[in-house]
PDB file of N, CA and C in Angstrom:
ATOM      1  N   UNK U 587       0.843  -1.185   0.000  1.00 90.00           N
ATOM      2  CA  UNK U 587       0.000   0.000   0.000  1.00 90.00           C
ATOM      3  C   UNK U 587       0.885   1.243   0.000  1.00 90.00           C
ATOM      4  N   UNK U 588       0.772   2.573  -0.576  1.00 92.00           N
ATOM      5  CA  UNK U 588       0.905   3.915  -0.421  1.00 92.00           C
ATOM      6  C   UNK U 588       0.243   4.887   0.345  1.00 92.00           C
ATOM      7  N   UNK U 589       0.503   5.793   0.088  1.00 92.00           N
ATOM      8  CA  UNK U 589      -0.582   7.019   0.810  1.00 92.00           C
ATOM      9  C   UNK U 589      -0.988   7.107   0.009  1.00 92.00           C
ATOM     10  N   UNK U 590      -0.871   7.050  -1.195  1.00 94.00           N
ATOM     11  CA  UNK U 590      -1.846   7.267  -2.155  1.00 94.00           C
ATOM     12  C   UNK U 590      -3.148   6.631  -2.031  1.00 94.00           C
ATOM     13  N   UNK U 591      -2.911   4.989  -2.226  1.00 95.00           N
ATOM     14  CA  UNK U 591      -4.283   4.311  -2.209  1.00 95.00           C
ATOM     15  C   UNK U 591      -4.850   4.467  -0.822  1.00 95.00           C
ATOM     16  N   UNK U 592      -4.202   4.582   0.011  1.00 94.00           N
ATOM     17  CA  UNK U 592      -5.098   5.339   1.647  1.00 94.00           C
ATOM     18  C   UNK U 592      -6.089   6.469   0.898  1.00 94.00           C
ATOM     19  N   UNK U 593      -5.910   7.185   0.663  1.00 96.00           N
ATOM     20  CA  UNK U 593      -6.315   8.463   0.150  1.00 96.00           C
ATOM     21  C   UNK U 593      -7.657   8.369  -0.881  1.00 96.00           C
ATOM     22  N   UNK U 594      -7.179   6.915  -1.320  1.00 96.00           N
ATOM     23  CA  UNK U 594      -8.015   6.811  -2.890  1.00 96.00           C
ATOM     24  C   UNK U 594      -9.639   5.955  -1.908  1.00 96.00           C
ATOM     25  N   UNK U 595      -8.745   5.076  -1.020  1.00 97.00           N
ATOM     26  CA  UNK U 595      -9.916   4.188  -0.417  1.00 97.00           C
ATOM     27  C   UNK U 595     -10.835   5.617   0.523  1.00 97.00           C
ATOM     28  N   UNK U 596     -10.016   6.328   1.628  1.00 97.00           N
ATOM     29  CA  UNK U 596     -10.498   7.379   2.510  1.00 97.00           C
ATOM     30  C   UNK U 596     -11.391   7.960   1.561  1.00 97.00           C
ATOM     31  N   UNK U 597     -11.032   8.502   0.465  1.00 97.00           N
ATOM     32  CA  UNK U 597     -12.234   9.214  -0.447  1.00 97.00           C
ATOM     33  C   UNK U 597     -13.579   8.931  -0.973  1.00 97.00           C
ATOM     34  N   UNK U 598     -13.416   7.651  -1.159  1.00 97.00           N
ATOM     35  CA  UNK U 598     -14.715   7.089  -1.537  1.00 97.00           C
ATOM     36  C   UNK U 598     -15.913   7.098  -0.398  1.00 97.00           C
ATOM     37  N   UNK U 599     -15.333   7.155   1.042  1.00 96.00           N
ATOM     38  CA  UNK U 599     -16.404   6.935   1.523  1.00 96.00           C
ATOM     39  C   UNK U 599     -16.535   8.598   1.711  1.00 96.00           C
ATOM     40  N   UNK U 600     -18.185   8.656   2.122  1.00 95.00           N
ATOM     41  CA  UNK U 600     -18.964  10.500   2.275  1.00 95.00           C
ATOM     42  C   UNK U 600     -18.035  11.410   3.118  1.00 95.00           C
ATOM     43  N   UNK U 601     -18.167  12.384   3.018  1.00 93.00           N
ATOM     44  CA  UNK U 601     -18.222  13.794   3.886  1.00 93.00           C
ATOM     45  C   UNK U 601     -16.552  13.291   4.389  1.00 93.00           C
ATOM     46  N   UNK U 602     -15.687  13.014   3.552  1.00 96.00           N
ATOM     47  CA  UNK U 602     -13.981  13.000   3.827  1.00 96.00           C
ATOM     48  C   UNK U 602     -13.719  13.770   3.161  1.00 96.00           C
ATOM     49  N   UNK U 603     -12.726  14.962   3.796  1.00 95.00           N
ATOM     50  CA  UNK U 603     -11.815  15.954   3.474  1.00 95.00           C
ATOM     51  C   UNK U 603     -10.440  15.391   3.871  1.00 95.00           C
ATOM     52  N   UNK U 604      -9.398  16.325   3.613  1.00 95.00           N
ATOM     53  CA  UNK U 604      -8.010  16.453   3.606  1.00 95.00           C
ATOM     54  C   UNK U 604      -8.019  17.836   4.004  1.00 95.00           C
ATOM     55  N   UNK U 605      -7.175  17.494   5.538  1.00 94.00           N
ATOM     56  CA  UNK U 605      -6.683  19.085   5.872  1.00 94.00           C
ATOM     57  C   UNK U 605      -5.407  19.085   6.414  1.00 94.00           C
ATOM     58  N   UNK U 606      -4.171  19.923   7.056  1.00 92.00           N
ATOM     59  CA  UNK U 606      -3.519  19.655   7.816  1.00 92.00           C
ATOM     60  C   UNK U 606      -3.937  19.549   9.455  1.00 92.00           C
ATOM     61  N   UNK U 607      -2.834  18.616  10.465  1.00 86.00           N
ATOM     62  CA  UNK U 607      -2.864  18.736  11.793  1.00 86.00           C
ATOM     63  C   UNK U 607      -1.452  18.648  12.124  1.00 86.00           C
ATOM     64  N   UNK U 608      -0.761  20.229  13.082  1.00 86.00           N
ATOM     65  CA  UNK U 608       0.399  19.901  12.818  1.00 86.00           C
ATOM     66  C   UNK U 608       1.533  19.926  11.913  1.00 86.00           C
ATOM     67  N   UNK U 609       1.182  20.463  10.717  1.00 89.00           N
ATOM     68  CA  UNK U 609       1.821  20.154   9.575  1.00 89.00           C
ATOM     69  C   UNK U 609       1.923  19.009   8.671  1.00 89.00           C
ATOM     70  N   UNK U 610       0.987  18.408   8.829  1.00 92.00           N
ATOM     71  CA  UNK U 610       1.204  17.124   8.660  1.00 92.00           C
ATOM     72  C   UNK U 610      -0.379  16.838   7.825  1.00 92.00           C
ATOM     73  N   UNK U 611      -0.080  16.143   6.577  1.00 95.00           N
ATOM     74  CA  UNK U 611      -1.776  15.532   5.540  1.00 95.00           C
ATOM     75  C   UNK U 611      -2.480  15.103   6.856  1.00 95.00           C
ATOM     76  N   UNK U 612      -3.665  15.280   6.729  1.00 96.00           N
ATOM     77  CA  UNK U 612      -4.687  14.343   7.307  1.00 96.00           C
ATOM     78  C   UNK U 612      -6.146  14.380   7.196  1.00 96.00           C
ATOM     79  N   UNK U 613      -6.395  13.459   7.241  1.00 97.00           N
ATOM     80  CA  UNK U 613      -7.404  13.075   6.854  1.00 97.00           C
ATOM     81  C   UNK U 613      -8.768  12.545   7.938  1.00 97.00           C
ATOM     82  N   UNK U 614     -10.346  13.673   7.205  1.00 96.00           N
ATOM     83  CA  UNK U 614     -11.118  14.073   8.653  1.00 96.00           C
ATOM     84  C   UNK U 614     -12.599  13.385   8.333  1.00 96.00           C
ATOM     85  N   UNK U 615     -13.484  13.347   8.551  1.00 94.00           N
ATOM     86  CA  UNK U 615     -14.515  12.994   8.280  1.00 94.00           C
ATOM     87  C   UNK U 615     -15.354  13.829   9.052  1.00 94.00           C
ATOM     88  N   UNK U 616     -15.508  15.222   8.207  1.00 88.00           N
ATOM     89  CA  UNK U 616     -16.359  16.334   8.500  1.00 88.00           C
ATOM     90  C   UNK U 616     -14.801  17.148   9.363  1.00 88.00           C
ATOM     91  N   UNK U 617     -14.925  17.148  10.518  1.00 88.00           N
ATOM     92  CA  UNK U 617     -14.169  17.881  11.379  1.00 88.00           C
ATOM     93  C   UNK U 617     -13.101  16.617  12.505  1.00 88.00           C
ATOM     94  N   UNK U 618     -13.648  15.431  12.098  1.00 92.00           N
ATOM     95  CA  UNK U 618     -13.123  14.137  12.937  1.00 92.00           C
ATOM     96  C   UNK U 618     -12.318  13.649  12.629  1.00 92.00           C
ATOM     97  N   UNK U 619     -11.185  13.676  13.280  1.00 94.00           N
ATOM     98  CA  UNK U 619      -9.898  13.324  12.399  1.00 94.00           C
ATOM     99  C   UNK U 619      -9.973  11.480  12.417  1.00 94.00           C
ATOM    100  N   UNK U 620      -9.505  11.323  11.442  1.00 96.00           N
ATOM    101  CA  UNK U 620      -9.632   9.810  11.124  1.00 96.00           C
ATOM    102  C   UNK U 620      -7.817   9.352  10.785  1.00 96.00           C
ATOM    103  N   UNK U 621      -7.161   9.966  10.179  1.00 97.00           N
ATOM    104  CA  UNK U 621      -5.704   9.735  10.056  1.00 97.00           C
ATOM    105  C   UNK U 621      -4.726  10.414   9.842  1.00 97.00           C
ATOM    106  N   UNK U 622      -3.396  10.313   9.816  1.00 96.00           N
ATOM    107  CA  UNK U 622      -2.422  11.477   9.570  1.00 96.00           C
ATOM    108  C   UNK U 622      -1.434  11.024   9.204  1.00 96.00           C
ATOM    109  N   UNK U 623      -0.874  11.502   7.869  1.00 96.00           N
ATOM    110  CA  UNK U 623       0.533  11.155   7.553  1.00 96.00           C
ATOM    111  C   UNK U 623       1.529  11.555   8.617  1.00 96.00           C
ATOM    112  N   UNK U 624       2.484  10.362   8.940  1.00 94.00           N
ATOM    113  CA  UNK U 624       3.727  10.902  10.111  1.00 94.00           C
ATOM    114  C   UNK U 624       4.639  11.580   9.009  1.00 94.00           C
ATOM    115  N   UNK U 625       5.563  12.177   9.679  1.00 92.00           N
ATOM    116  CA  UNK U 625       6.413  12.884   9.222  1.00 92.00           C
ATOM    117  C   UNK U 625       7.604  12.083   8.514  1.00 92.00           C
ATOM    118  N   UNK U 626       7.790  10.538   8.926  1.00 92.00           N
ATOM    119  CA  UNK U 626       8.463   9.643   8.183  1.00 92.00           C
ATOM    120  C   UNK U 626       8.306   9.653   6.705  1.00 92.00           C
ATOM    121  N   UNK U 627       6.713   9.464   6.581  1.00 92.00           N
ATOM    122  CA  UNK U 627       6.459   9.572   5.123  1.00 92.00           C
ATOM    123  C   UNK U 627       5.908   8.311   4.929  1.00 92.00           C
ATOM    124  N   UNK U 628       6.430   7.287   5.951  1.00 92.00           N
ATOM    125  CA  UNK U 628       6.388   5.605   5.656  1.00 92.00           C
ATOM    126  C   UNK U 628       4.708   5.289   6.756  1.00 92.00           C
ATOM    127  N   UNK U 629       4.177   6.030   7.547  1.00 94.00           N
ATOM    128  CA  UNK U 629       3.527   5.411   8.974  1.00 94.00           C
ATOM    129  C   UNK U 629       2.825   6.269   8.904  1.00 94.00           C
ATOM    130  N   UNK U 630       1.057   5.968   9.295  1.00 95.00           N
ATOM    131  CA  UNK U 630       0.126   6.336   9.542  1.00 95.00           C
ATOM    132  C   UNK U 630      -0.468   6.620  10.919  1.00 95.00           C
ATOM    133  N   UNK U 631      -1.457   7.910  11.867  1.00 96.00           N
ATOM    134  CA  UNK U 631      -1.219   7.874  12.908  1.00 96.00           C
ATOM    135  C   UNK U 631      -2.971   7.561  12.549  1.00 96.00           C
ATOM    136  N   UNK U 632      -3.764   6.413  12.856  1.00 96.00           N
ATOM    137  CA  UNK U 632      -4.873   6.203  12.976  1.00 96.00           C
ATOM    138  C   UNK U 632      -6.069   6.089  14.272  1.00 96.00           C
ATOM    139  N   UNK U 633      -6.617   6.734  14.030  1.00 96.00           N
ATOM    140  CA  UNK U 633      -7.671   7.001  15.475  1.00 96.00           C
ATOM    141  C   UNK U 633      -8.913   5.776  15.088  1.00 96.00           C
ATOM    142  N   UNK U 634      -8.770   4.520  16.167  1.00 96.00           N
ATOM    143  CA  UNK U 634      -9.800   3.577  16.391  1.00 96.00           C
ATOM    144  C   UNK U 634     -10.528   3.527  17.574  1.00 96.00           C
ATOM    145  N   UNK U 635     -11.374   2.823  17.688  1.00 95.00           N
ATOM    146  CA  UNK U 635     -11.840   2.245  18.874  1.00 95.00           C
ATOM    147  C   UNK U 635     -10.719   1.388  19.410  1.00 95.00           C
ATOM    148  N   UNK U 636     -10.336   1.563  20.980  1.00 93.00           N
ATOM    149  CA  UNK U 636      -9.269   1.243  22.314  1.00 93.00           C
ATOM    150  C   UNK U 636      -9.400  -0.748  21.694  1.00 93.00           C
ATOM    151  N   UNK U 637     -10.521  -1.199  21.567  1.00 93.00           N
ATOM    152  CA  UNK U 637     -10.447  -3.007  21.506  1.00 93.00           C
ATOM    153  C   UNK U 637      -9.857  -2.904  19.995  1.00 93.00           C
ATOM    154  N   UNK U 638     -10.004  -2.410  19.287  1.00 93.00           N
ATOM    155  CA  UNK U 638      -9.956  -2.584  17.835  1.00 93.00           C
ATOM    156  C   UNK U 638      -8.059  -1.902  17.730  1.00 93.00           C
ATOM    157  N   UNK U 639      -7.863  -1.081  18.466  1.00 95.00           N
ATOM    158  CA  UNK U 639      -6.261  -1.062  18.414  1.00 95.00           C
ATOM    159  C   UNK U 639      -5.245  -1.844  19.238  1.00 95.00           C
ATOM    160  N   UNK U 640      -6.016  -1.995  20.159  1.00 95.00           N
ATOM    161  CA  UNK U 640      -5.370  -3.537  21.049  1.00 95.00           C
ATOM    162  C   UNK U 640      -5.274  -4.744  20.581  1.00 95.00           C
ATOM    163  N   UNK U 641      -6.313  -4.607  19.744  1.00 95.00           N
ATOM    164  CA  UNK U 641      -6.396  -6.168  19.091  1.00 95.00           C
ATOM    165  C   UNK U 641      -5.136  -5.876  18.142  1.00 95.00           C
ATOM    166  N   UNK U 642      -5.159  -5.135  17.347  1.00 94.00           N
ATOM    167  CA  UNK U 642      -4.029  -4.699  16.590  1.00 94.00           C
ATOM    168  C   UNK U 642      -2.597  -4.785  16.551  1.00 94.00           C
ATOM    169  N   UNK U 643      -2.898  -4.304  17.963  1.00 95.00           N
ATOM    170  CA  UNK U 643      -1.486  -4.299  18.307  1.00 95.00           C
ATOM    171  C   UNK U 643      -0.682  -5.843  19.097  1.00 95.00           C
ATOM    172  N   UNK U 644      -1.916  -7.062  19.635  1.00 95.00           N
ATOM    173  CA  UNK U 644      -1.176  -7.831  19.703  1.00 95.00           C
ATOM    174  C   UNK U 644      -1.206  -8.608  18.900  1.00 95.00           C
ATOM    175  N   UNK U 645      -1.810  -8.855  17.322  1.00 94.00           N
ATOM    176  CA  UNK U 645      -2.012  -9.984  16.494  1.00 94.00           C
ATOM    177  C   UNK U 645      -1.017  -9.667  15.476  1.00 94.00           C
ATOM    178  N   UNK U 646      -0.771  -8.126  15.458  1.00 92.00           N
ATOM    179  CA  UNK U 646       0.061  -8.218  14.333  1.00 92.00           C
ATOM    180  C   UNK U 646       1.440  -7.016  14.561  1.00 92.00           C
ATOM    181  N   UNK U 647       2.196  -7.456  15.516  1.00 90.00           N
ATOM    182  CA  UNK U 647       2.973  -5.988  16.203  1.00 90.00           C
ATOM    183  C   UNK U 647       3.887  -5.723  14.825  1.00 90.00           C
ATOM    184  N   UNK U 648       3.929  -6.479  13.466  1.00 88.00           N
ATOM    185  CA  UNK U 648       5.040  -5.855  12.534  1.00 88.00           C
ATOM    186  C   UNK U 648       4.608  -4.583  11.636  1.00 88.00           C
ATOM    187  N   UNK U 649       3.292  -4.689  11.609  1.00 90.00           N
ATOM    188  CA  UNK U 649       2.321  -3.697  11.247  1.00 90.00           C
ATOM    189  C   UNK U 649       1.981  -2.905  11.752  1.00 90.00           C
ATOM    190  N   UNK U 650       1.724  -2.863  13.056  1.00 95.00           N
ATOM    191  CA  UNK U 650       0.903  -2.047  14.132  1.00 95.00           C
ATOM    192  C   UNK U 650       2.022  -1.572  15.305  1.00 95.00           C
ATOM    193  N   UNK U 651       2.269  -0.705  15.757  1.00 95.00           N
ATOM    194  CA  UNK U 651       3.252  -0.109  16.683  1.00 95.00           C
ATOM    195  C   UNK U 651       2.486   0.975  17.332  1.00 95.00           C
ATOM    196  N   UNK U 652       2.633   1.301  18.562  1.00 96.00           N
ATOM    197  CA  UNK U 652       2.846   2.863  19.309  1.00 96.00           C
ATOM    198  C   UNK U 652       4.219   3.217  19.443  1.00 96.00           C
ATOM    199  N   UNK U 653       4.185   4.441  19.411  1.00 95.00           N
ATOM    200  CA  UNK U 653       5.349   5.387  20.587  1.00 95.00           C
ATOM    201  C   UNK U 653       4.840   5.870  21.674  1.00 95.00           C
ATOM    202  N   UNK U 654       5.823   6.321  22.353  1.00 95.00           N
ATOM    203  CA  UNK U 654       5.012   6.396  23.525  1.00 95.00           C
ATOM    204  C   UNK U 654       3.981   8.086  23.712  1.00 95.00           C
ATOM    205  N   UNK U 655       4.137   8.435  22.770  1.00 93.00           N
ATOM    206  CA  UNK U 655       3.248   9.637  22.745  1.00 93.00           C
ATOM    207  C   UNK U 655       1.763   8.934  22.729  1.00 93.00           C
ATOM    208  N   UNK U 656       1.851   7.991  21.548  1.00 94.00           N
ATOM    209  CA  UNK U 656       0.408   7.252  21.705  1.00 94.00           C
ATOM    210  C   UNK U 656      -0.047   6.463  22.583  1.00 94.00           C
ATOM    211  N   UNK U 657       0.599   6.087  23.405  1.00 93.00           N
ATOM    212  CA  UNK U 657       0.106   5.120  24.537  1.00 93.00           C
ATOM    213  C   UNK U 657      -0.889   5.059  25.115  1.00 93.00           C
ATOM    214  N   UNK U 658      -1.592   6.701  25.806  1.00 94.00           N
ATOM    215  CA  UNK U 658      -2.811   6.979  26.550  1.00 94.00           C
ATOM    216  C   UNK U 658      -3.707   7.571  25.421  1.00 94.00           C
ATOM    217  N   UNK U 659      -4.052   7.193  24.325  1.00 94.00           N
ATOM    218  CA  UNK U 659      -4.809   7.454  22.464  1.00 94.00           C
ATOM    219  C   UNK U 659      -5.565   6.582  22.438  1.00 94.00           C
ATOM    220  N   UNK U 660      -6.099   6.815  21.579  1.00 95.00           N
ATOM    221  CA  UNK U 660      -7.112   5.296  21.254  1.00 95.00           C
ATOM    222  C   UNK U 660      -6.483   5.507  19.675  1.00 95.00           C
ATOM    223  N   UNK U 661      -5.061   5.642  19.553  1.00 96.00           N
ATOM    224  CA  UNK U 661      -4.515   5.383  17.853  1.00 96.00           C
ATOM    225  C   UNK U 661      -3.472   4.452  17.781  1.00 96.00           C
ATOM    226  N   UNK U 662      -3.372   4.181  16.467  1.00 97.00           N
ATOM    227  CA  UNK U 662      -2.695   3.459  16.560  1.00 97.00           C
ATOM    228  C   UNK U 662      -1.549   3.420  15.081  1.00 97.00           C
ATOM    229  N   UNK U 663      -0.494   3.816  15.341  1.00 97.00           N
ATOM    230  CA  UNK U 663       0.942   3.848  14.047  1.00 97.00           C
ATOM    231  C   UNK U 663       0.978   2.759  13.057  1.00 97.00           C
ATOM    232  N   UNK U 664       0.512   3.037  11.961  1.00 95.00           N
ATOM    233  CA  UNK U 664       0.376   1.468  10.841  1.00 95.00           C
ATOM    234  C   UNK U 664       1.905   1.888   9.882  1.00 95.00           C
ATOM    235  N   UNK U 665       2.489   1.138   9.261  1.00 91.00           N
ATOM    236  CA  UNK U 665       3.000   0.659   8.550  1.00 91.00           C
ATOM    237  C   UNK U 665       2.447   0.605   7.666  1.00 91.00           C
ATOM    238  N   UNK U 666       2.188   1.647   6.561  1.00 85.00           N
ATOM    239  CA  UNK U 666       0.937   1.178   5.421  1.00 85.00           C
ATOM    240  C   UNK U 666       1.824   0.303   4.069  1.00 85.00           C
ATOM    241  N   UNK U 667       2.927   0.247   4.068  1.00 86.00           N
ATOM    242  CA  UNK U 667       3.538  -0.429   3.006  1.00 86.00           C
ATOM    243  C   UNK U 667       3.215  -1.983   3.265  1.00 86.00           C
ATOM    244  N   UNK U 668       3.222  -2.050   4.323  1.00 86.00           N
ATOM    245  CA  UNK U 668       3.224  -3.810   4.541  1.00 86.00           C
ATOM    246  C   UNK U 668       1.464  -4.313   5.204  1.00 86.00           C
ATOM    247  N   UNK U 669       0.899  -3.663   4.961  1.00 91.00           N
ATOM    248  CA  UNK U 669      -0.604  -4.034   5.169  1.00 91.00           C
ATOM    249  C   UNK U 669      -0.933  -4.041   3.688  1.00 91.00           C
ATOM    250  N   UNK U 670      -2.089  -5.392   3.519  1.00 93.00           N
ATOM    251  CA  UNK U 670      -2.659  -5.440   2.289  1.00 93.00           C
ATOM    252  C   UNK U 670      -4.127  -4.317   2.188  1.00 93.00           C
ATOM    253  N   UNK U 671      -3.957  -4.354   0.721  1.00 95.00           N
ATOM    254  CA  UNK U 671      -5.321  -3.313   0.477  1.00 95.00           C
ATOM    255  C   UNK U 671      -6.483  -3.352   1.120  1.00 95.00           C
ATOM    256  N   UNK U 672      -6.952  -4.969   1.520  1.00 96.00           N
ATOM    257  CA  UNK U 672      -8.518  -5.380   2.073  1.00 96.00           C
ATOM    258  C   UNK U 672      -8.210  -5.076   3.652  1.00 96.00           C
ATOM    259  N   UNK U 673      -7.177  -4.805   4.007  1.00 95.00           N
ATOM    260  CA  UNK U 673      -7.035  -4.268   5.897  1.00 95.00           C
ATOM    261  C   UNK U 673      -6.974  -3.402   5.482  1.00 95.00           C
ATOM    262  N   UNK U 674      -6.211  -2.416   4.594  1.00 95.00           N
ATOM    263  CA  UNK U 674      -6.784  -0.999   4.904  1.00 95.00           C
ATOM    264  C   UNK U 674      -7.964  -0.660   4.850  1.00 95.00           C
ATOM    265  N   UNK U 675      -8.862  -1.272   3.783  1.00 97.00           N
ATOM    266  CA  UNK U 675     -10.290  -0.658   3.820  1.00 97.00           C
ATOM    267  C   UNK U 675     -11.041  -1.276   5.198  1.00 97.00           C
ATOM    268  N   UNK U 676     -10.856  -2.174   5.700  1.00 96.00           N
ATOM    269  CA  UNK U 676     -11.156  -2.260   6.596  1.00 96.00           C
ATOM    270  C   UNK U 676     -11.272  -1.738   8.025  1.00 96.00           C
ATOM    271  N   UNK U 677      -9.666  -0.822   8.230  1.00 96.00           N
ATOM    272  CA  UNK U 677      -9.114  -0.089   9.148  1.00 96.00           C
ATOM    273  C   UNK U 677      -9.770   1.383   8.729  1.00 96.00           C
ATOM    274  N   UNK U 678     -10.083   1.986   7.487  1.00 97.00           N
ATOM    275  CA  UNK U 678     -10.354   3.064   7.704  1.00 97.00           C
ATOM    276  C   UNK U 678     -11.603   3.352   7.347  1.00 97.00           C
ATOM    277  N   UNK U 679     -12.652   2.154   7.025  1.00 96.00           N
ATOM    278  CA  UNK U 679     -13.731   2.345   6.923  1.00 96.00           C
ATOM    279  C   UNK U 679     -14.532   2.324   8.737  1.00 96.00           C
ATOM    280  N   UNK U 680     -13.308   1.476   9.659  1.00 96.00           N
ATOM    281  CA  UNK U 680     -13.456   1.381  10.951  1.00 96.00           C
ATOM    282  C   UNK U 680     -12.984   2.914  11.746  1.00 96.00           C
ATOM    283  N   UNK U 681     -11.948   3.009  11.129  1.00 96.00           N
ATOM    284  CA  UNK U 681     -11.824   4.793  11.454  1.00 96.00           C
ATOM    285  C   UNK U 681     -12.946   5.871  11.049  1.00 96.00           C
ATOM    286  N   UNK U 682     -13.448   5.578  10.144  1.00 95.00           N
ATOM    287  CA  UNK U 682     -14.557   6.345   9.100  1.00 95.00           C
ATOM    288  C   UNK U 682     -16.068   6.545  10.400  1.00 95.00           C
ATOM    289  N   UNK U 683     -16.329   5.351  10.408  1.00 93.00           N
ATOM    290  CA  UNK U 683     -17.678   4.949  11.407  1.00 93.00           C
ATOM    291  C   UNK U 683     -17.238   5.568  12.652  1.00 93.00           C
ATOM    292  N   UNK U 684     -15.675   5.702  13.579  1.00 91.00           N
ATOM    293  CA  UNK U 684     -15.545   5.876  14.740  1.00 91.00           C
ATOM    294  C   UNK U 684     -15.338   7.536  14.866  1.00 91.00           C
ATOM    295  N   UNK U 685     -15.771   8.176  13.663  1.00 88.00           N
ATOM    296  CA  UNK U 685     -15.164  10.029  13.328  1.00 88.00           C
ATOM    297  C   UNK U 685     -17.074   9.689  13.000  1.00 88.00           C
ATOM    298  N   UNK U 686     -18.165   9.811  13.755  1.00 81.00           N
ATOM    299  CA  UNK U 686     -19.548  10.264  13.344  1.00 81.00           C
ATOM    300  C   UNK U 686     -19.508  11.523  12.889  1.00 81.00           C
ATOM    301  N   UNK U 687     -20.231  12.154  12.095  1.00 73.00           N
ATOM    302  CA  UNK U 687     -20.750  14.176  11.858  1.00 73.00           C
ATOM    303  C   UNK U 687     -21.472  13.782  13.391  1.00 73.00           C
ATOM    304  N   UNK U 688     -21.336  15.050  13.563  1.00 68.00           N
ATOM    305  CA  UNK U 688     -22.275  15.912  14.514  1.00 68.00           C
ATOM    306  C   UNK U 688     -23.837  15.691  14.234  1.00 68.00           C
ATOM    307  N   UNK U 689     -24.325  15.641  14.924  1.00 58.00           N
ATOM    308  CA  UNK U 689     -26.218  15.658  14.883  1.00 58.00           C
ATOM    309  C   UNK U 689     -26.416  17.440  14.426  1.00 58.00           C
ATOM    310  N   UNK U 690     -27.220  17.067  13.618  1.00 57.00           N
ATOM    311  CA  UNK U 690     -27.819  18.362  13.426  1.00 57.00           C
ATOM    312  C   UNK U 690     -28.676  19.548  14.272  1.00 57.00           C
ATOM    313  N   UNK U 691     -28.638  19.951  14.817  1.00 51.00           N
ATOM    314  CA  UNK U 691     -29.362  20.725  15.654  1.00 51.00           C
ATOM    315  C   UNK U 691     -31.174  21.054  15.054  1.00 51.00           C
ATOM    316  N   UNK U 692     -31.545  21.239  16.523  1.00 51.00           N
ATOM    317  CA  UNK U 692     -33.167  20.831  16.072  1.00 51.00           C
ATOM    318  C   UNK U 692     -33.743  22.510  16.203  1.00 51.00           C
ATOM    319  N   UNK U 693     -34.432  23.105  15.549  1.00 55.00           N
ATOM    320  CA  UNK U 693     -34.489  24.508  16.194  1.00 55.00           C
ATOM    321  C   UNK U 693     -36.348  24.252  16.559  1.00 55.00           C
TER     322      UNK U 693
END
């Protein structure tokens, strides 16, 4: 995988923009940040649900890493070169659902 096809899969689904955080690409769903290019160029900083990055992190630690900035996050550092295409859509259609819009206000 690239950032590219991150980008290509993130797009397809609704209401995804590209903004910076940090200096850094990332990618929001409405105002909800869903991912962020690291500054490596190589590693993704992804915001999941706490079971869904734990699980992550012990089934597949060559893929999945923290630093310790992320430790107390519910994210989790991917390796997107060495994950296949059908886990990414999986991971960020799971990021996608965990970034809801806002409820609309009722007047």
């Amino acid at each position: 995988m690239t950032y590219d096809e991150f980008l290509d899969i993130a797009f397809a689904l609704p209401d995804v923009e590209e903004s910076l955080y940090y200096g850094q690409p990332t990618i929001k769903r409405g105002k909800r940040f869903m991912f962020a290019l690291k500054a490596d160029g190589e590693t993704v900083a992804m915001k999941l649900p706490w079971d869904s990055r734990n699980h992550l992190l012990d089934q597949q630690p060559e893929h999945f890493f923290l630093t310790p900035h992320y430790e107390e996050w519910p994210y989790v550092l991917i390796r997107f070169e060495q994950i296949e295409r059908e886990q990414a859509q999986e991971l960020i259609k799971t990021a996608w659902e965990d970034a809801p819009l806002p409820a609309k206000r009722r007047r």
